[in-house]
Amino acid sequence: MFCATSAWAASNNFAAKVPAASQSASDRRAALSQALAHVLVKVSGDLDAPMSELGAKAIANADQYVLQFRYLQANEQEREAGISLFLKADFDPGRVRELLKNSGATVWPANRPQVLIWAIADTPEEGRNPITDPEHPLVKAMLARAAERGLPALLPLWDLDDQLILSNEALWALDDEAIMAASARYDVNTVLAARYSKTSSERWFANWQLHHIDELNVYETQTHDAAVLAAAAIDPAVDYLAQRYAVSASTNADNALQVVHLLGVNDYASYQRALKYFNALPLVSEAKLVAMRRDSMVFNISLAGSWVQLNNALALDRKVAPAMGELDALALSVLGSPESPARYRWLR
């Protein structure tokens, strides 16, 4: 996988940096409240998470959830924007998850799809060009919004290899085939292609294509306010991915046990890795070994979600692959029973 410009780290999900008016107690409480609201959005994947009754109560008492905080001085560019001081706070992951569980919200596990962003803009000032500079205002704002929403994001290298595969014309046309061909070297399963056009009257027209595995989502907007473009680009992508991968935090862990057959486990080391892997999955409350065979294992799992969600999560890690073929609704309804165990293959 190529090393490109990345804008996210999983450890940031329970931390937030927000402007602070001063270091006074009242301004600190206000900043901590704002920081916790940001964290609830990132961890849940839901912009409405801070608005629940319990979420609002917690935000009003954000200091009870803080592990540590510190003040940071603004840089020159931030001071020019009117911000002189920031507060960075780290919150207790266990207490945040418990809050979301009690409020009936979702938790989006830290293992998230990383989105590769291709962007091109046509403006009266500079003409039509791909955006290759991570400091370009349009791309920089998208990366910042992705970080706010907890979405791993990176930019392409835009070296000769990229340029040979993806021409300016193909990117402007949002050519699916060319975009995905250029994306193949980055080893990602999520690609966002962005096209921006600004008229002489300062009106922006924007189009986006979000590719994820075998699905394509297309959306667009028009605005005179360039500041709204980042959220218009990133929020629909995050909402789609969170809906696909987020787990209901309030799911009862006492679900009926489901039966899983895992093929390709042919030694003790693989058995240990496989059982540890399933027990660590956010969608699996517990995994217990039932039987070992020559090249497979049978275990029961308590599944905190659907089989579709589990398959989606497994596809991200590429350690386990379904060995069941396509399943219709009826097959899914009985999947995991002793008569119809879920069958997977251990890849590594």
Tab-separated table of C-alpha atoms in Angstrom:
chain	number	residue	atom	x	y	z
A	1	MET	CA	0.000	0.000	0.000
A	2	PHE	CA	1.343	3.427	-0.938
A	3	CYS	CA	2.005	6.030	1.728
A	4	ALA	CA	-0.150	9.055	0.909
A	5	THR	CA	-1.350	12.053	2.861
A	6	SER	CA	-3.549	10.752	5.686
A	7	ALA	CA	-5.814	12.775	7.979
A	8	TRP	CA	-6.954	10.432	10.720
A	9	ALA	CA	-5.875	8.180	13.545
A	10	ALA	CA	-8.197	5.826	15.451
A	11	SER	CA	-7.017	7.175	18.814
A	12	ASN	CA	-8.507	10.556	17.885
A	13	ASN	CA	-12.072	9.272	18.168
A	14	PHE	CA	-12.211	9.995	21.902
A	15	ALA	CA	-10.363	13.312	21.699
A	16	ALA	CA	-11.307	16.732	20.332
A	17	LYS	CA	-9.652	20.119	19.913
A	18	VAL	CA	-11.944	23.139	20.083
A	19	PRO	CA	-11.511	26.930	20.383
A	20	ALA	CA	-11.471	28.323	23.927
A	21	ALA	CA	-12.289	31.932	24.733
A	22	SER	CA	-9.934	31.901	27.730
A	23	GLN	CA	-8.603	29.639	30.480
A	24	SER	CA	-11.268	30.707	32.958
A	25	ALA	CA	-13.409	28.029	34.617
A	26	SER	CA	-16.574	29.059	32.771
A	27	ASP	CA	-14.872	29.134	29.350
A	28	ARG	CA	-13.189	25.809	30.109
A	29	ARG	CA	-16.578	24.212	30.875
A	30	ALA	CA	-17.992	25.597	27.631
A	31	ALA	CA	-15.048	24.266	25.617
A	32	LEU	CA	-15.250	20.830	27.272
A	33	SER	CA	-18.948	20.642	26.441
A	34	GLN	CA	-18.219	21.432	22.804
A	35	ALA	CA	-15.392	18.880	22.752
A	36	LEU	CA	-17.584	16.099	24.176
A	37	ALA	CA	-20.262	16.862	21.566
A	38	HIS	CA	-17.632	16.378	18.853
A	39	VAL	CA	-16.537	13.074	20.399
A	40	LEU	CA	-20.098	11.739	20.581
A	41	VAL	CA	-20.500	12.477	16.871
A	42	LYS	CA	-17.220	10.758	15.970
A	43	VAL	CA	-17.756	7.657	18.092
A	44	SER	CA	-21.396	7.140	17.081
A	45	GLY	CA	-21.138	8.268	13.450
A	46	ASP	CA	-24.354	10.204	14.071
A	47	LEU	CA	-24.620	14.005	13.982
A	48	ASP	CA	-27.687	13.808	16.229
A	49	ALA	CA	-25.993	11.867	19.052
A	50	PRO	CA	-25.336	14.976	21.198
A	51	MET	CA	-28.996	15.963	20.947
A	52	SER	CA	-30.421	12.984	22.841
A	53	GLU	CA	-31.667	13.626	26.369
A	54	LEU	CA	-28.745	11.760	27.947
A	55	GLY	CA	-26.293	13.229	25.459
A	56	ALA	CA	-27.352	16.778	26.285
A	57	LYS	CA	-27.130	16.041	30.024
A	58	ALA	CA	-23.633	14.609	29.620
A	59	ILE	CA	-22.486	17.579	27.555
A	60	ALA	CA	-23.644	19.895	30.330
A	61	ASN	CA	-21.402	17.895	32.712
A	62	ALA	CA	-18.584	17.120	30.288
A	63	ASP	CA	-15.873	17.435	32.953
A	64	GLN	CA	-17.121	14.136	34.435
A	65	TYR	CA	-16.059	12.306	31.266
A	66	VAL	CA	-12.622	13.896	30.818
A	67	LEU	CA	-9.389	11.968	31.270
A	68	GLN	CA	-7.127	14.933	30.592
A	69	PHE	CA	-7.077	18.287	28.821
A	70	ARG	CA	-4.572	20.955	27.860
A	71	TYR	CA	-4.500	24.350	26.191
A	72	LEU	CA	-2.800	24.983	22.863
A	73	GLN	CA	-1.834	28.309	21.371
A	74	ALA	CA	-3.189	29.062	17.904
A	75	ASN	CA	-0.841	29.373	14.951
A	76	GLU	CA	-0.608	32.473	12.802
A	77	GLN	CA	-3.243	31.330	10.307
A	78	GLU	CA	-5.677	30.465	13.112
A	79	ARG	CA	-5.081	33.829	14.794
A	80	GLU	CA	-5.890	35.549	11.515
A	81	ALA	CA	-9.201	33.657	11.616
A	82	GLY	CA	-9.896	35.127	15.070
A	83	ILE	CA	-8.887	32.136	17.242
A	84	SER	CA	-6.082	32.589	19.765
A	85	LEU	CA	-6.499	29.561	22.050
A	86	PHE	CA	-7.586	25.923	21.806
A	87	LEU	CA	-8.518	23.314	24.375
A	88	LYS	CA	-7.686	19.673	23.551
A	89	ALA	CA	-9.496	17.098	25.665
A	90	ASP	CA	-9.283	13.302	25.894
A	91	PHE	CA	-12.407	11.540	27.136
A	92	ASP	CA	-12.879	8.182	28.857
A	93	PRO	CA	-13.739	5.617	26.129
A	94	GLY	CA	-15.613	3.341	28.526
A	95	ARG	CA	-17.812	6.124	29.878
A	96	VAL	CA	-18.497	7.488	26.376
A	97	ARG	CA	-19.540	4.048	25.120
A	98	GLU	CA	-21.735	3.549	28.190
A	99	LEU	CA	-23.373	6.914	27.565
A	100	LEU	CA	-24.156	5.986	23.969
A	101	LYS	CA	-25.478	2.589	25.066
A	102	ASN	CA	-27.806	4.139	27.635
A	103	SER	CA	-29.067	6.718	25.136
A	104	GLY	CA	-29.840	4.043	22.520
A	105	ALA	CA	-27.268	5.390	20.054
A	106	THR	CA	-24.840	3.479	17.844
A	107	VAL	CA	-21.102	2.947	18.210
A	108	TRP	CA	-19.015	2.974	15.063
A	109	PRO	CA	-16.030	0.662	15.688
A	110	ALA	CA	-12.530	2.098	15.277
A	111	ASN	CA	-11.844	-0.194	12.307
A	112	ARG	CA	-13.303	2.065	9.618
A	113	PRO	CA	-12.991	2.224	5.848
A	114	GLN	CA	-10.295	4.639	4.692
A	115	VAL	CA	-11.503	6.938	1.923
A	116	LEU	CA	-9.234	8.035	-0.913
A	117	ILE	CA	-10.176	11.512	-2.179
A	118	TRP	CA	-9.646	12.595	-5.791
A	119	ALA	CA	-10.605	16.212	-6.487
A	120	ILE	CA	-10.642	18.571	-9.449
A	121	ALA	CA	-11.771	22.215	-9.660
A	122	ASP	CA	-12.607	24.635	-12.462
A	123	THR	CA	-12.461	28.296	-11.411
A	124	PRO	CA	-12.263	31.623	-13.303
A	125	GLU	CA	-8.972	32.372	-11.558
A	126	GLU	CA	-7.045	29.143	-12.232
A	127	GLY	CA	-8.940	27.227	-14.883
A	128	ARG	CA	-9.511	23.471	-14.655
A	129	ASN	CA	-6.948	21.470	-12.672
A	130	PRO	CA	-6.772	18.476	-10.356
A	131	ILE	CA	-6.206	19.424	-6.730
A	132	THR	CA	-2.822	17.965	-5.807
A	133	ASP	CA	-1.916	20.206	-2.856
A	134	PRO	CA	-3.242	19.063	0.565
A	135	GLU	CA	-3.203	22.736	1.608
A	136	HIS	CA	-5.673	23.698	-1.134
A	137	PRO	CA	-8.696	25.215	0.687
A	138	LEU	CA	-11.237	22.809	-0.819
A	139	VAL	CA	-9.269	19.659	-0.010
A	140	LYS	CA	-7.978	20.925	3.327
A	141	ALA	CA	-11.546	21.603	4.418
A	142	MET	CA	-12.632	18.105	3.325
A	143	LEU	CA	-9.815	16.493	5.309
A	144	ALA	CA	-10.702	18.592	8.354
A	145	ARG	CA	-14.368	17.615	8.105
A	146	ALA	CA	-13.423	13.946	7.711
A	147	ALA	CA	-11.339	14.190	10.906
A	148	GLU	CA	-14.269	15.831	12.717
A	149	ARG	CA	-16.520	12.936	11.701
A	150	GLY	CA	-13.927	10.252	12.517
A	151	LEU	CA	-13.461	9.152	8.915
A	152	PRO	CA	-9.972	7.996	7.864
A	153	ALA	CA	-9.041	9.941	4.722
A	154	LEU	CA	-6.045	10.202	2.447
A	155	LEU	CA	-5.054	11.947	-0.757
A	156	PRO	CA	-3.416	10.380	-3.814
A	157	LEU	CA	0.243	10.986	-4.574
A	158	TRP	CA	-0.572	12.440	-7.982
A	159	ASP	CA	2.753	11.197	-9.299
A	160	LEU	CA	3.436	10.093	-12.861
A	161	ASP	CA	1.772	6.704	-12.300
A	162	ASP	CA	-1.471	8.387	-11.222
A	163	GLN	CA	-1.361	10.877	-14.100
A	164	LEU	CA	-0.817	8.134	-16.694
A	165	ILE	CA	-3.919	6.260	-15.508
A	166	LEU	CA	-6.220	9.151	-14.586
A	167	SER	CA	-6.195	12.124	-16.940
A	168	ASN	CA	-7.646	15.511	-16.047
A	169	GLU	CA	-10.404	14.904	-18.587
A	170	ALA	CA	-11.327	11.538	-17.079
A	171	LEU	CA	-11.442	12.950	-13.540
A	172	TRP	CA	-13.541	15.915	-14.653
A	173	ALA	CA	-15.939	13.491	-16.347
A	174	LEU	CA	-16.016	11.425	-13.115
A	175	ASP	CA	-15.078	8.403	-15.223
A	176	ASP	CA	-15.711	5.432	-12.902
A	177	GLU	CA	-13.398	3.048	-14.698
A	178	ALA	CA	-10.420	5.422	-14.799
A	179	ILE	CA	-10.892	6.588	-11.193
A	180	MET	CA	-11.048	3.065	-9.812
A	181	ALA	CA	-8.093	1.971	-11.939
A	182	ALA	CA	-5.984	4.801	-10.511
A	183	SER	CA	-7.209	3.956	-7.005
A	184	ALA	CA	-6.198	0.297	-7.178
A	185	ARG	CA	-2.580	0.942	-6.112
A	186	TYR	CA	-3.748	2.528	-2.824
A	187	ASP	CA	-5.391	-0.661	-1.540
A	188	VAL	CA	-8.590	1.025	-0.341
A	189	ASN	CA	-12.206	-0.037	-0.760
A	190	THR	CA	-13.673	3.469	-0.488
A	191	VAL	CA	-13.078	6.243	-3.016
A	192	LEU	CA	-14.576	9.745	-3.128
A	193	ALA	CA	-14.291	11.666	-6.389
A	194	ALA	CA	-15.076	15.394	-6.147
A	195	ARG	CA	-15.693	17.880	-8.961
A	196	TYR	CA	-16.001	21.599	-8.242
A	197	SER	CA	-16.919	24.418	-10.599
A	198	LYS	CA	-17.056	28.103	-9.661
A	199	THR	CA	-18.774	30.684	-11.869
A	200	SER	CA	-17.821	34.324	-12.307
A	201	SER	CA	-20.673	35.180	-9.928
A	202	GLU	CA	-19.000	33.165	-7.132
A	203	ARG	CA	-21.540	30.328	-7.302
A	204	TRP	CA	-20.200	26.838	-6.691
A	205	PHE	CA	-21.490	23.694	-8.396
A	206	ALA	CA	-20.194	20.477	-6.841
A	207	ASN	CA	-20.605	16.800	-7.724
A	208	TRP	CA	-19.383	13.791	-5.761
A	209	GLN	CA	-19.177	10.060	-6.414
A	210	LEU	CA	-18.651	7.728	-3.485
A	211	HIS	CA	-17.465	4.216	-4.360
A	212	HIS	CA	-17.529	1.616	-1.600
A	213	ILE	CA	-16.782	-2.008	-2.464
A	214	ASP	CA	-19.417	-2.690	-5.155
A	215	GLU	CA	-21.748	0.251	-4.484
A	216	LEU	CA	-21.820	3.751	-5.981
A	217	ASN	CA	-23.494	6.797	-4.430
A	218	VAL	CA	-23.806	10.075	-6.353
A	219	TYR	CA	-24.750	13.452	-4.873
A	220	GLU	CA	-24.368	17.160	-5.646
A	221	THR	CA	-24.988	20.684	-4.400
A	222	GLN	CA	-25.001	24.347	-5.443
A	223	THR	CA	-24.053	27.207	-3.149
A	224	HIS	CA	-22.578	30.689	-2.921
A	225	ASP	CA	-20.928	29.725	0.386
A	226	ALA	CA	-17.741	27.726	-0.176
A	227	ALA	CA	-17.585	27.019	3.568
A	228	VAL	CA	-20.453	24.516	3.327
A	229	LEU	CA	-18.829	22.410	0.605
A	230	ALA	CA	-16.714	20.284	2.951
A	231	ALA	CA	-19.677	19.103	5.016
A	232	ALA	CA	-21.728	18.587	1.851
A	233	ALA	CA	-18.959	16.320	0.549
A	234	ILE	CA	-18.069	14.353	3.672
A	235	ASP	CA	-21.293	14.055	5.690
A	236	PRO	CA	-23.226	11.900	3.180
A	237	ALA	CA	-20.194	9.592	2.907
A	238	VAL	CA	-19.913	9.229	6.692
A	239	ASP	CA	-23.659	8.731	7.102
A	240	TYR	CA	-23.612	5.943	4.501
A	241	LEU	CA	-20.591	4.171	6.011
A	242	ALA	CA	-21.769	4.534	9.615
A	243	GLN	CA	-25.152	3.092	8.705
A	244	ARG	CA	-23.364	0.116	7.197
A	245	TYR	CA	-20.838	-0.506	9.993
A	246	ALA	CA	-22.053	1.110	13.231
A	247	VAL	CA	-23.314	-1.217	15.962
A	248	SER	CA	-26.280	-0.530	18.196
A	249	ALA	CA	-24.705	0.239	21.562
A	250	SER	CA	-27.884	-0.783	23.361
A	251	THR	CA	-27.989	-4.288	21.885
A	252	ASN	CA	-28.544	-6.881	24.595
A	253	ALA	CA	-25.451	-9.009	25.043
A	254	ASP	CA	-27.615	-11.978	26.074
A	255	ASN	CA	-28.638	-12.803	22.503
A	256	ALA	CA	-29.118	-16.461	21.592
A	257	LEU	CA	-25.815	-18.076	20.675
A	258	GLN	CA	-25.132	-18.488	16.969
A	259	VAL	CA	-23.211	-21.418	15.487
A	260	VAL	CA	-20.175	-20.674	13.318
A	261	HIS	CA	-18.012	-23.103	11.353
A	262	LEU	CA	-14.598	-21.654	10.513
A	263	LEU	CA	-12.651	-23.482	7.807
A	264	GLY	CA	-8.931	-23.261	7.103
A	265	VAL	CA	-7.826	-23.489	10.747
A	266	ASN	CA	-5.229	-26.258	10.595
A	267	ASP	CA	-2.905	-25.632	13.537
A	268	TYR	CA	-3.037	-24.481	17.142
A	269	ALA	CA	-1.578	-21.043	16.394
A	270	SER	CA	-4.287	-20.367	13.789
A	271	TYR	CA	-6.945	-21.533	16.242
A	272	GLN	CA	-5.693	-19.093	18.871
A	273	ARG	CA	-5.556	-16.186	16.412
A	274	ALA	CA	-9.026	-16.932	15.043
A	275	LEU	CA	-10.698	-17.187	18.444
A	276	LYS	CA	-8.955	-14.027	19.661
A	277	TYR	CA	-9.989	-12.223	16.481
A	278	PHE	CA	-13.690	-13.097	16.811
A	279	ASN	CA	-13.731	-12.194	20.508
A	280	ALA	CA	-12.291	-8.770	19.648
A	281	LEU	CA	-14.949	-7.940	17.055
A	282	PRO	CA	-17.325	-5.182	18.299
A	283	LEU	CA	-20.260	-7.081	16.798
A	284	VAL	CA	-19.428	-10.225	18.783
A	285	SER	CA	-20.205	-10.104	22.505
A	286	GLU	CA	-18.562	-13.491	23.096
A	287	ALA	CA	-17.086	-16.379	21.117
A	288	LYS	CA	-16.729	-19.841	22.693
A	289	LEU	CA	-15.066	-22.873	21.144
A	290	VAL	CA	-17.351	-25.901	20.798
A	291	ALA	CA	-15.294	-28.346	18.737
A	292	MET	CA	-12.037	-28.691	16.805
A	293	ARG	CA	-11.696	-30.747	13.636
A	294	ARG	CA	-8.760	-31.483	11.368
A	295	ASP	CA	-8.913	-28.209	9.434
A	296	SER	CA	-11.806	-26.317	11.000
A	297	MET	CA	-13.320	-25.195	14.271
A	298	VAL	CA	-16.875	-24.812	15.513
A	299	PHE	CA	-17.768	-22.105	18.010
A	300	ASN	CA	-20.776	-20.263	19.349
A	301	ILE	CA	-20.962	-16.497	19.194
A	302	SER	CA	-23.283	-13.963	20.762
A	303	LEU	CA	-23.928	-11.602	17.859
A	304	ALA	CA	-24.684	-7.962	18.717
A	305	GLY	CA	-26.026	-7.068	15.287
A	306	SER	CA	-26.978	-8.690	11.993
A	307	TRP	CA	-25.114	-11.182	9.817
A	308	VAL	CA	-24.961	-8.549	7.096
A	309	GLN	CA	-23.196	-6.143	9.471
A	310	LEU	CA	-20.797	-8.870	10.543
A	311	ASN	CA	-19.960	-9.719	6.929
A	312	ASN	CA	-19.390	-6.033	6.190
A	313	ALA	CA	-17.003	-5.754	9.159
A	314	LEU	CA	-15.142	-8.931	8.179
A	315	ALA	CA	-14.671	-7.585	4.663
A	316	LEU	CA	-12.750	-4.594	6.050
A	317	ASP	CA	-10.172	-6.780	7.832
A	318	ARG	CA	-9.774	-9.391	5.071
A	319	LYS	CA	-8.890	-12.057	7.617
A	320	VAL	CA	-12.108	-14.040	7.238
A	321	ALA	CA	-14.234	-14.622	4.130
A	322	PRO	CA	-17.772	-16.034	3.920
A	323	ALA	CA	-17.918	-19.576	2.560
A	324	MET	CA	-21.683	-19.613	2.054
A	325	GLY	CA	-22.327	-17.913	-1.290
A	326	GLU	CA	-25.192	-15.477	-1.709
A	327	LEU	CA	-27.919	-15.768	0.934
A	328	ASP	CA	-31.520	-14.653	0.508
A	329	ALA	CA	-33.679	-13.252	3.310
A	330	LEU	CA	-35.002	-16.686	4.282
A	331	ALA	CA	-31.514	-18.154	4.539
A	332	LEU	CA	-30.357	-15.190	6.623
A	333	SER	CA	-33.294	-15.628	8.998
A	334	VAL	CA	-32.139	-19.125	10.028
A	335	LEU	CA	-28.399	-18.554	9.655
A	336	GLY	CA	-26.438	-19.460	12.767
A	337	SER	CA	-28.778	-22.222	13.874
A	338	PRO	CA	-27.376	-25.741	14.451
A	339	GLU	CA	-29.122	-26.824	11.240
A	340	SER	CA	-27.745	-23.872	9.251
A	341	PRO	CA	-24.434	-22.755	10.759
A	342	ALA	CA	-22.641	-19.715	9.391
A	343	ARG	CA	-19.620	-20.872	7.404
A	344	TYR	CA	-16.449	-18.799	6.998
A	345	ARG	CA	-12.897	-19.415	5.860
A	346	TRP	CA	-9.873	-18.226	7.867
A	347	LEU	CA	-7.482	-16.430	5.502
A	348	ARG	CA	-4.645	-15.430	7.856
